[in-house]
Each structure stands twice: as C-alpha cells, then as structure tokens.
Amino acid sequence: MSLIQLPRPESFTSRLRSPAVAARIGVWLAITFGACFLTGLFSHYAQLDDPTWGYPTSPAWGYRLTQGVHVVSGIAAIPLLLVKLWVVFPRLFERPPLRPPSRVLLTGLERGSIAVLVGSSIFQLATGAANAAQWYPWSTFSFRTTHYAVAWVAIGALVVHIAVKLPVIRDAFGSDVDSGHLDREGVRSDSVVSRRALIGGTLAASGLAALATAGGTVSWLRQVSVFAVRSGEGPQGVPINRTAAAAGVTESAADPAYRLWVRVDGEEVASFDLAALSALEQHTEELPIACVEGWSATGSWTGVRISDLLREAGVTERRDVRVSSLQQGGAFSTSELPAEVAADPRTLLALALADEPLSLDHGYPARLIAPNRPGVLQTKWVTGLEVST
Ligand SMILES: Nc1nc2c(c(=O)[nH]1)N[C@H]1C(S)=C(S)[C@@H](COP(=O)(O)O)O[C@H]1N2
Ligand SMILES: [Mo]
C-alpha cells in the first residue's frame, strides 16, 4: 500500500482532454514557438560582438519588428502552453510498461523527450516574460546566453515531439474535432464546455495576451496594452531604460570638462569637447530605440555621423569601432560597432532628440544611435571611440 495515491489516467474523465484538442492547440504552439525561435536567433546574432556574416543596417526598423514579434509570440504562447499541458496532463500518470525491454526503452525515451520539452518550454516562457517585464530575479546566470542555449533544447525537443506525434496529428486533423476515436478509455461523453469552445477560448486568450503586449511596439495599441512595459511616454517622447543616476554618471555626464576621445590602437588621435562636436556638420535621422525587452519608440535624433567623426580623426578605412560610455562597468558600458554599421550615414553620435539637447537620462551629452540595432547596444553617455587595426 502506498501512502500517496497517485491518480490514474482514468481518473480524468473530461472529453476536453483529448488528442483532438491537443493537436489543434499544438499547431498554434508550434507556430508561436517557431516565430519566437527564429526572431530570437536574429536577436542573438545582432548582439554578437563580431557578427560573422556582416550586419545589415537596413531596414532601420528591422530589429524593432523582429524583437516585437519575438516578445509578442512568446507571450501569446503562454495561454496555449497552459491549456495544452492541462489537456495532456492525464498522460503523466500512465504506468510505464515493465517489458519487453525494447518497449521500456522506447517509452522511456519518449517520456524523457516530453520532460525536456515541457521543462525547457516553461523555462523559456517564464524567463522571457520576466525579462520583458524588466524583472531580473536571477543573478547567478546570464539571461541571454541561457535563454539562447535553452531555446535550442526546446526547439530540438519540439521537432522530435512533432515527428513522434505526426501520425496522431494527421489522424486528429483528418477527423472532426468532436470525434472520440483518439480518446483514452473512460472519458465521459458530456462536458459543460465544448471542445470548440475550449479551443476558441484558448486562441482568444492567446490573441488578447498578444494584443496586450504589442502596444510596446505598435503605438496605436498602447491604450489596450496592459502588459506592455515602458509603453508610456518618457522625456522627449522616448521611454527611459536605465537612468543616469542608476548608471552612476550624473556627475561625469554634466561635467563641463566632458570630451569625446578617439583612439586608434590604444593611442589617442583626436578629442572633441561639446562645442567642437556641435560645430561639426549635424544630421537628423528618424530611428527607433528597440529594446530587447520588447518595447520600442521612434525618435528624431540629431548629431554627428560616426563616419564623419572618424574621418575628422584621420581614420579613413572602414573599421570596427568600440564605443565607450562614461558609465563604469556593467554589460552596457561599451558596445561594438561593426565596420558596416559605423560607416552607415545614419549612424550618429546623437546630441539632440526631438530638437532639444538630450536629457541626462537619454544619454547627455552624447549617445550612439544606429539603424536596425538592439536597444542594449545604443550606448548612452558616450565618451570614446576606439578603433583597432
Ligand atoms: N551606458 C549605457 N547605455 C545604455 C544602457 C545602459 O544601461 N548604459 N541601456 C541600454 C538599453 S537596454 C536601452 S533599451 C537603451 C534605452 O535608451 P533610452 O533610455 O534613451 O530609451 O539604452 C541603452 N544604452
Ligand atoms: Mo534595453
């Protein structure tokens, strides 16, 4: 006699918990996971210090779109995953076969792959949602590397799962959603909610979750976007992520002795104070800040082209550039500008936003703004450009 009486699959009698329902919700899960995975790969690539195949600077709104899709599809997957897990939950209590060994092994492998799939999916959606909500409860691991590594685990397990289930999926779609021929034994034929209503309700919940998030990217959705973080206006029409106070630069950024240095192979070749920067040819570009957390906003930025600055400093060849902030330490205090991004005429050292000098929190006296670039790399409070040959 065991102390804890585990339920058996037969303990669950609802007709809603059927492969006919699981397959239909599963298709939408596969679509959202697929979209989330591909856009996530792009985001990871965009944040590499040294993109292997070069980095595209057009369209300027590319990262804004892909990261918006990434966060929206991830949030949309949450209701789908919850209902899918509820539907297949009884199978957790199936007694594994004890022989023959080949069946024990196969069942073990199949269940193991499901455990990996469920675990990695929950991990991805939970850490992603926490990140989009700017909640970083983890200090022991790097969000980006872990979220990236587990993404491969989840997508690999998903592909295996779909391959294993393909016969059931085809069978389910080949027959009516109310057909009972795929059901476990013992399910009752009556239920308060119909299968159609459950599937429809789940898709509606998923769509609502998506809408409630999309306002972080799509401005006319702001009113309905209760989940969208940082969708409200910030100073000069652009939200603030890290403030000058949080970055510890309130004094250094406001210091009249501020200057921008340019170094080549460690040696300073030019230096500009704010007056000298303002005296160089100014350009205005409409470019978005697109945060990896999913919000984005367009600004009208005015400043000096990075390519002009480098030319002024005597750097005539296309080179990768490391951008340094006044901020000391922290992952965002420097960023790498691949040569093709540095050379793009839209890549600016911005001094102004919306025709006003940058606010301290937007990166006064100078910040980087480049097309099609993740927000984390749009370095604020820029004080140096380093070129290595
Ligand atoms: N030096 C520095 N630059 C930074 C950051 C930072 O923490 N420190 N945050 C980055 C992030 S995550 C984003 S999304 C953008 C946001 O810019 P904003 O606050 O002007 O909207 O700045 C980026 N530049
Ligand atoms: Mo960000």
Short mmCIF file of C-alpha atoms and ligand atoms in Angstrom, two decimals:
data_model
loop_
_atom_site.label_atom_id
_atom_site.label_comp_id
_atom_site.label_asym_id
_atom_site.label_seq_id
_atom_site.Cartn_x
_atom_site.Cartn_y
_atom_site.Cartn_z
CA MET A 1 0.00 0.00 0.00
CA SER A 2 1.35 3.38 -0.87
CA LEU A 3 0.77 6.42 1.29
CA ILE A 4 0.15 8.71 -1.63
CA GLN A 5 -2.47 7.54 -4.04
CA LEU A 6 -1.42 8.75 -7.47
CA PRO A 7 -4.27 9.33 -9.89
CA ARG A 8 -4.54 7.12 -12.93
CA PRO A 9 -5.27 8.36 -16.42
CA GLU A 10 -8.81 7.01 -15.98
CA SER A 11 -9.27 9.39 -13.05
CA PHE A 12 -9.54 12.18 -15.61
CA THR A 13 -12.83 11.89 -17.40
CA SER A 14 -13.25 15.17 -19.27
CA ARG A 15 -13.69 14.79 -23.03
CA LEU A 16 -11.77 18.01 -23.42
CA ARG A 17 -8.55 16.21 -22.58
CA SER A 18 -8.30 14.62 -25.98
CA PRO A 19 -5.63 14.35 -28.68
CA ALA A 20 -8.19 16.03 -30.96
CA VAL A 21 -7.85 19.17 -28.80
CA ALA A 22 -4.13 18.76 -28.09
CA ALA A 23 -3.28 18.60 -31.80
CA ARG A 24 -5.28 21.72 -32.65
CA ILE A 25 -3.78 23.83 -29.88
CA GLY A 26 -0.41 22.24 -30.60
CA VAL A 27 -0.33 23.64 -34.11
CA TRP A 28 -0.64 27.19 -32.77
CA LEU A 29 2.03 26.46 -30.18
CA ALA A 30 4.34 25.25 -32.94
CA ILE A 31 3.68 28.46 -34.92
CA THR A 32 4.34 30.78 -31.97
CA PHE A 33 7.41 28.79 -30.87
CA GLY A 34 8.75 28.81 -34.43
CA ALA A 35 8.31 32.58 -34.78
CA CYS A 36 9.81 33.13 -31.34
CA PHE A 37 12.79 30.91 -32.11
CA LEU A 38 13.67 32.49 -35.46
CA THR A 39 13.35 36.07 -34.21
CA GLY A 40 15.33 35.07 -31.12
CA LEU A 41 18.16 33.74 -33.28
CA PHE A 42 18.29 37.09 -35.06
CA SER A 43 18.36 38.97 -31.77
CA HIS A 44 21.20 36.81 -30.52
CA TYR A 45 23.11 37.34 -33.75
CA ALA A 46 22.53 41.10 -33.55
CA GLN A 47 24.10 41.16 -30.11
CA LEU A 48 27.27 39.28 -31.03
CA ASP A 49 30.38 41.42 -30.72
CA ASP A 50 31.59 40.24 -34.08
CA PRO A 51 28.77 39.14 -36.41
CA THR A 52 30.28 36.56 -38.73
CA TRP A 53 28.34 37.36 -41.90
CA GLY A 54 28.33 41.12 -41.56
CA TYR A 55 25.48 43.06 -40.07
CA PRO A 56 22.59 44.55 -42.08
CA THR A 57 21.72 48.17 -41.22
CA SER A 58 18.57 48.16 -43.37
CA PRO A 59 15.71 48.23 -42.91
CA ALA A 60 16.29 50.55 -39.96
CA TRP A 61 13.14 49.17 -38.28
CA GLY A 62 14.16 45.52 -38.78
CA TYR A 63 15.17 44.80 -35.20
CA ARG A 64 12.15 46.69 -33.94
CA LEU A 65 9.91 44.33 -35.92
CA THR A 66 11.70 41.08 -35.13
CA GLN A 67 12.05 41.80 -31.42
CA GLY A 68 8.41 42.93 -31.26
CA VAL A 69 7.37 39.63 -32.89
CA HIS A 70 9.69 37.76 -30.51
CA VAL A 71 8.14 39.12 -27.33
CA VAL A 72 4.55 39.07 -28.65
CA SER A 73 4.78 35.48 -29.92
CA GLY A 74 6.36 34.35 -26.65
CA ILE A 75 3.60 35.94 -24.57
CA ALA A 76 0.94 34.55 -26.94
CA ALA A 77 2.37 31.07 -26.38
CA ILE A 78 1.76 31.18 -22.61
CA PRO A 79 -2.03 30.56 -22.63
CA LEU A 80 -1.56 27.97 -25.38
CA LEU A 81 1.04 26.08 -23.37
CA LEU A 82 -1.02 26.17 -20.17
CA VAL A 83 -4.11 24.74 -21.87
CA LYS A 84 -2.08 22.19 -23.81
CA LEU A 85 -0.48 20.95 -20.59
CA TRP A 86 -3.92 20.73 -18.97
CA VAL A 87 -5.24 18.71 -21.90
CA VAL A 88 -2.42 16.14 -21.87
CA PHE A 89 -1.95 16.10 -18.09
CA PRO A 90 -3.57 12.62 -17.53
CA ARG A 91 -0.84 11.00 -19.60
CA LEU A 92 1.63 11.92 -16.88
CA PHE A 93 0.05 9.16 -14.77
CA GLU A 94 0.26 6.38 -17.33
CA ARG A 95 2.09 3.44 -15.84
CA PRO A 96 5.21 2.74 -17.86
CA PRO A 97 5.49 -0.76 -19.38
CA LEU A 98 7.73 -3.18 -17.49
CA ARG A 99 8.65 -5.32 -20.51
CA PRO A 100 9.76 -6.11 -23.13
CA PRO A 101 12.98 -4.11 -22.76
CA SER A 102 12.61 -2.52 -26.20
CA ARG A 103 9.26 -1.03 -25.21
CA VAL A 104 10.55 0.09 -21.83
CA LEU A 105 13.40 1.85 -23.59
CA LEU A 106 11.21 3.49 -26.23
CA THR A 107 8.69 4.68 -23.67
CA GLY A 108 11.50 5.98 -21.50
CA LEU A 109 12.96 7.93 -24.42
CA GLU A 110 9.61 9.35 -25.44
CA ARG A 111 8.77 10.42 -21.90
CA GLY A 112 12.25 11.80 -21.40
CA SER A 113 11.89 13.95 -24.51
CA ILE A 114 8.49 15.21 -23.27
CA ALA A 115 10.04 16.10 -19.90
CA VAL A 116 12.78 18.06 -21.69
CA LEU A 117 10.22 19.76 -23.93
CA VAL A 118 7.93 20.78 -21.09
CA GLY A 119 10.78 21.87 -18.83
CA SER A 120 12.58 23.92 -21.45
CA SER A 121 9.34 25.49 -22.75
CA ILE A 122 8.28 26.62 -19.28
CA PHE A 123 11.79 27.91 -18.63
CA GLN A 124 11.87 29.91 -21.87
CA LEU A 125 8.44 31.47 -21.44
CA ALA A 126 8.99 32.25 -17.75
CA THR A 127 12.43 33.81 -18.16
CA GLY A 128 11.35 35.65 -21.32
CA ALA A 129 8.25 37.08 -19.67
CA ALA A 130 10.28 38.12 -16.61
CA ASN A 131 12.81 39.81 -18.88
CA ALA A 132 10.10 41.64 -20.84
CA ALA A 133 8.71 42.83 -17.51
CA GLN A 134 12.20 44.06 -16.59
CA TRP A 135 12.32 41.71 -13.66
CA TYR A 136 15.70 40.07 -13.29
CA PRO A 137 15.38 37.68 -10.36
CA TRP A 138 18.41 35.69 -11.49
CA SER A 139 21.89 36.82 -10.61
CA THR A 140 23.65 33.51 -10.99
CA PHE A 141 23.29 33.11 -14.73
CA SER A 142 23.41 35.34 -17.78
CA PHE A 143 19.93 35.70 -19.18
CA ARG A 144 20.96 35.98 -22.81
CA THR A 145 23.31 33.01 -23.03
CA THR A 146 20.99 30.77 -21.02
CA HIS A 147 17.83 31.80 -22.89
CA TYR A 148 19.69 31.20 -26.14
CA ALA A 149 21.06 27.78 -25.17
CA VAL A 150 17.74 26.52 -23.79
CA ALA A 151 15.99 27.77 -26.97
CA TRP A 152 17.90 25.12 -28.95
CA VAL A 153 16.93 22.47 -26.42
CA ALA A 154 13.26 23.48 -26.61
CA ILE A 155 13.12 23.67 -30.40
CA GLY A 156 15.01 20.37 -30.76
CA ALA A 157 12.64 18.62 -28.35
CA LEU A 158 9.69 20.20 -30.18
CA VAL A 159 10.85 18.84 -33.54
CA VAL A 160 11.26 15.36 -32.03
CA HIS A 161 7.83 15.64 -30.41
CA ILE A 162 6.12 16.64 -33.66
CA ALA A 163 7.89 13.83 -35.53
CA VAL A 164 6.80 11.26 -32.93
CA LYS A 165 3.24 12.57 -32.88
CA LEU A 166 2.83 13.05 -36.62
CA PRO A 167 0.53 10.03 -37.08
CA VAL A 168 -1.75 11.22 -34.25
CA ILE A 169 -1.69 14.81 -35.55
CA ARG A 170 -2.70 13.69 -39.04
CA ASP A 171 -5.37 11.44 -37.62
CA ALA A 172 -6.72 14.27 -35.45
CA PHE A 173 -6.92 16.71 -38.35
CA GLY A 174 -8.39 14.06 -40.61
CA SER A 175 -11.45 13.74 -38.39
CA ASP A 176 -13.94 16.03 -36.69
CA VAL A 177 -12.83 17.79 -33.51
CA ASP A 178 -15.67 16.03 -31.65
CA SER A 179 -14.67 12.58 -32.80
CA GLY A 180 -13.83 10.31 -29.87
CA HIS A 181 -11.78 7.73 -31.70
CA LEU A 182 -8.44 9.00 -30.38
CA ASP A 183 -9.62 9.36 -26.79
CA ARG A 184 -8.45 7.40 -23.80
CA GLU A 185 -10.85 4.88 -22.35
CA GLY A 186 -13.17 6.13 -19.68
CA VAL A 187 -13.77 9.70 -20.85
CA ARG A 188 -17.33 10.83 -20.40
CA SER A 189 -19.23 11.90 -23.45
CA ASP A 190 -20.69 15.00 -21.83
CA SER A 191 -18.93 18.18 -20.79
CA VAL A 192 -20.18 21.65 -19.97
CA VAL A 193 -17.77 23.33 -22.36
CA SER A 194 -17.47 22.01 -25.90
CA ARG A 195 -14.12 21.24 -27.48
CA ARG A 196 -14.70 24.00 -29.99
CA ALA A 197 -15.36 26.48 -27.19
CA LEU A 198 -12.19 25.45 -25.34
CA ILE A 199 -10.04 25.79 -28.45
CA GLY A 200 -11.69 29.06 -29.44
CA GLY A 201 -11.37 30.44 -25.91
CA THR A 202 -7.70 29.46 -25.74
CA LEU A 203 -6.92 31.11 -29.06
CA ALA A 204 -8.83 34.22 -27.93
CA ALA A 205 -6.82 34.33 -24.68
CA SER A 206 -3.62 33.98 -26.66
CA GLY A 207 -4.68 36.75 -29.06
CA LEU A 208 -5.60 39.01 -26.16
CA ALA A 209 -2.25 38.38 -24.48
CA ALA A 210 -0.56 39.28 -27.78
CA LEU A 211 -2.61 42.48 -28.15
CA ALA A 212 -1.93 43.39 -24.56
CA THR A 213 1.80 43.17 -25.27
CA ALA A 214 2.00 44.55 -28.79
CA GLY A 215 1.44 48.14 -27.64
CA GLY A 216 5.08 48.15 -26.59
CA THR A 217 5.86 48.29 -30.29
CA VAL A 218 2.73 49.49 -32.06
CA SER A 219 1.77 52.91 -30.79
CA TRP A 220 -1.96 52.80 -31.60
CA LEU A 221 -2.29 49.68 -29.44
CA ARG A 222 -0.93 51.46 -26.36
CA GLN A 223 -4.39 52.06 -24.89
CA VAL A 224 -5.16 48.33 -24.70
CA SER A 225 -1.71 47.13 -23.84
CA VAL A 226 -1.90 46.49 -20.14
CA PHE A 227 1.07 44.09 -20.30
CA ALA A 228 3.30 46.37 -22.34
CA VAL A 229 6.13 47.56 -20.17
CA ARG A 230 7.54 51.04 -20.77
CA SER A 231 4.90 51.88 -23.33
CA GLY A 232 4.21 55.20 -21.64
CA GLU A 233 5.93 58.30 -22.84
CA GLY A 234 9.31 59.27 -21.46
CA PRO A 235 11.04 62.62 -21.74
CA GLN A 236 11.35 63.78 -25.37
CA GLY A 237 8.81 61.11 -26.40
CA VAL A 238 11.09 58.12 -25.78
CA PRO A 239 10.96 55.91 -22.66
CA ILE A 240 13.99 55.71 -20.38
CA ASN A 241 15.52 52.39 -19.59
CA ARG A 242 18.44 52.97 -17.24
CA THR A 243 18.61 56.46 -15.75
CA ALA A 244 21.80 58.46 -15.36
CA ALA A 245 21.52 58.04 -11.59
CA ALA A 246 21.23 54.25 -11.90
CA ALA A 247 24.26 54.20 -14.19
CA GLY A 248 26.23 56.42 -11.80
CA VAL A 249 27.00 59.10 -14.37
CA THR A 250 25.07 62.14 -13.09
CA GLU A 251 28.28 64.00 -12.28
CA SER A 252 30.54 62.90 -15.12
CA ALA A 253 27.85 63.50 -17.77
CA ALA A 254 27.15 67.04 -16.57
CA ASP A 255 30.86 67.88 -16.17
CA PRO A 256 31.82 70.86 -18.42
CA ALA A 257 35.20 69.16 -18.91
CA TYR A 258 33.44 66.43 -20.93
CA ARG A 259 35.18 65.41 -24.11
CA LEU A 260 34.96 62.66 -26.66
CA TRP A 261 38.23 60.91 -27.44
CA VAL A 262 39.08 58.82 -30.49
CA ARG A 263 41.79 56.20 -30.15
CA VAL A 264 43.49 54.09 -32.76
CA ASP A 265 45.31 51.02 -31.45
CA GLY A 266 45.25 52.46 -27.94
CA GLU A 267 46.65 55.84 -28.94
CA GLU A 268 44.52 58.96 -28.75
CA VAL A 269 44.33 60.64 -32.16
CA ALA A 270 41.60 63.22 -31.57
CA SER A 271 39.49 64.78 -28.86
CA PHE A 272 36.35 66.91 -29.09
CA ASP A 273 34.61 68.94 -26.44
CA LEU A 274 30.89 69.56 -26.70
CA ALA A 275 31.38 72.84 -28.59
CA ALA A 276 33.63 71.10 -31.12
CA LEU A 277 31.08 68.32 -31.60
CA SER A 278 28.29 70.86 -32.11
CA ALA A 279 30.43 72.71 -34.66
CA LEU A 280 30.68 69.61 -36.89
CA GLU A 281 28.05 69.04 -39.57
CA GLN A 282 24.78 67.98 -37.88
CA HIS A 283 22.38 65.41 -39.35
CA THR A 284 18.89 64.37 -38.30
CA GLU A 285 17.61 60.80 -38.55
CA GLU A 286 14.31 59.19 -37.56
CA LEU A 287 15.41 55.98 -35.87
CA PRO A 288 13.81 53.64 -33.34
CA ILE A 289 15.13 52.56 -29.99
CA ALA A 290 14.10 48.90 -29.90
CA CYS A 291 14.75 47.33 -26.52
CA VAL A 292 15.30 43.59 -26.28
CA GLU A 293 12.58 43.67 -23.63
CA GLY A 294 10.11 44.31 -26.42
CA TRP A 295 9.21 47.99 -26.22
CA SER A 296 10.28 50.37 -28.93
CA ALA A 297 9.82 54.03 -29.85
CA THR A 298 10.89 56.24 -32.72
CA GLY A 299 12.88 59.37 -32.08
CA SER A 300 14.14 62.20 -34.24
CA TRP A 301 17.86 62.23 -33.42
CA THR A 302 20.29 64.97 -34.36
CA GLY A 303 24.05 64.75 -34.14
CA VAL A 304 27.32 63.96 -35.88
CA ARG A 305 27.82 60.99 -38.18
CA ILE A 306 30.19 58.46 -36.65
CA SER A 307 31.82 58.16 -40.10
CA ASP A 308 32.44 61.95 -40.14
CA LEU A 309 33.95 61.82 -36.65
CA LEU A 310 36.28 59.01 -37.64
CA ARG A 311 37.32 60.90 -40.78
CA GLU A 312 37.98 64.04 -38.71
CA ALA A 313 40.21 61.87 -36.55
CA GLY A 314 42.10 60.62 -39.58
CA VAL A 315 40.55 57.13 -39.77
CA THR A 316 39.74 56.69 -43.45
CA GLU A 317 39.28 52.92 -43.74
CA ARG A 318 36.19 51.02 -42.63
CA ARG A 319 36.92 49.61 -39.20
CA ASP A 320 35.09 48.03 -36.32
CA VAL A 321 34.66 50.55 -33.53
CA ARG A 322 34.28 50.05 -29.81
CA VAL A 323 32.04 52.66 -28.21
CA SER A 324 32.74 53.54 -24.57
CA SER A 325 30.37 55.15 -22.09
CA LEU A 326 31.14 57.35 -19.12
CA GLN A 327 29.42 54.60 -17.18
CA GLN A 328 31.94 52.48 -15.29
CA GLY A 329 31.47 48.72 -15.57
CA GLY A 330 28.27 46.88 -16.32
CA ALA A 331 27.44 44.99 -19.51
CA PHE A 332 26.17 48.06 -21.40
CA SER A 333 29.02 50.45 -20.70
CA THR A 334 30.68 49.55 -24.01
CA SER A 335 29.36 48.24 -27.31
CA GLU A 336 30.89 47.10 -30.58
CA LEU A 337 30.01 48.81 -33.85
CA PRO A 338 30.74 46.50 -36.78
CA ALA A 339 32.55 48.37 -39.59
CA GLU A 340 29.50 48.42 -41.87
CA VAL A 341 27.35 49.93 -39.10
CA ALA A 342 29.96 52.57 -38.26
CA ALA A 343 30.16 53.52 -41.94
CA ASP A 344 26.37 53.87 -42.39
CA PRO A 345 25.48 57.57 -42.81
CA ARG A 346 22.50 57.12 -40.45
CA THR A 347 24.74 56.01 -37.57
CA LEU A 348 25.04 59.07 -35.35
CA LEU A 349 26.62 60.28 -32.20
CA ALA A 350 23.38 62.00 -31.23
CA LEU A 351 23.50 65.25 -29.28
CA ALA A 352 19.80 66.05 -29.52
CA LEU A 353 16.43 64.31 -29.51
CA ALA A 354 13.26 65.95 -30.79
CA ASP A 355 15.18 69.21 -31.44
CA GLU A 356 16.31 69.55 -27.83
CA PRO A 357 19.64 68.62 -26.29
CA LEU A 358 19.49 65.04 -24.98
CA SER A 359 18.09 64.77 -21.49
CA LEU A 360 20.58 63.42 -18.96
CA ASP A 361 18.69 60.11 -18.86
CA HIS A 362 18.71 59.73 -22.65
CA GLY A 363 22.50 59.93 -22.66
CA TYR A 364 23.55 63.60 -22.44
CA PRO A 365 25.89 64.88 -23.69
CA ALA A 366 26.15 62.27 -26.48
CA ARG A 367 24.73 58.85 -27.26
CA LEU A 368 25.00 56.35 -30.04
CA ILE A 369 22.03 55.74 -32.31
CA ALA A 370 22.31 53.36 -35.27
CA PRO A 371 19.78 51.77 -37.63
CA ASN A 372 18.48 48.21 -37.07
CA ARG A 373 20.35 47.82 -33.79
CA PRO A 374 19.22 46.28 -30.47
CA GLY A 375 18.50 48.91 -27.79
CA VAL A 376 21.11 47.49 -25.44
CA LEU A 377 23.79 48.46 -27.94
CA GLN A 378 22.60 52.08 -28.35
CA THR A 379 25.19 53.23 -25.83
CA LYS A 380 24.38 56.33 -23.76
CA TRP A 381 26.78 58.92 -22.28
CA VAL A 382 29.37 58.13 -24.95
CA THR A 383 32.89 59.38 -24.22
CA GLY A 384 35.12 57.36 -26.52
CA LEU A 385 35.51 55.63 -29.87
CA GLU A 386 38.23 53.02 -30.13
CA VAL A 387 39.43 51.69 -33.46
CA SER A 388 41.79 48.74 -33.69
CA THR A 389 43.63 47.67 -36.77
N1 LIG B 1 25.75 53.37 -20.99
C1 LIG B 1 24.57 52.74 -21.12
N2 LIG B 1 23.90 52.80 -22.29
C2 LIG B 1 22.71 52.16 -22.46
C3 LIG B 1 22.13 51.43 -21.40
C4 LIG B 1 22.84 51.38 -20.17
O1 LIG B 1 22.39 50.77 -19.19
N3 LIG B 1 24.04 52.04 -20.07
N4 LIG B 1 20.92 50.80 -21.59
C5 LIG B 1 20.64 50.40 -22.98
C6 LIG B 1 19.30 49.87 -23.17
S1 LIG B 1 18.97 48.35 -22.55
C7 LIG B 1 18.36 50.53 -23.94
S2 LIG B 1 16.90 49.78 -24.36
C8 LIG B 1 18.59 51.90 -24.44
C9 LIG B 1 17.44 52.76 -23.98
O2 LIG B 1 17.67 54.10 -24.27
P1 LIG B 1 16.73 55.22 -23.62
O3 LIG B 1 16.79 55.03 -22.14
O4 LIG B 1 17.22 56.53 -24.10
O5 LIG B 1 15.34 54.93 -24.17
O6 LIG B 1 19.80 52.43 -23.96
C10 LIG B 1 20.89 51.53 -23.97
N5 LIG B 1 22.09 52.25 -23.65
MO MO B 2 17.10 47.59 -23.46
#
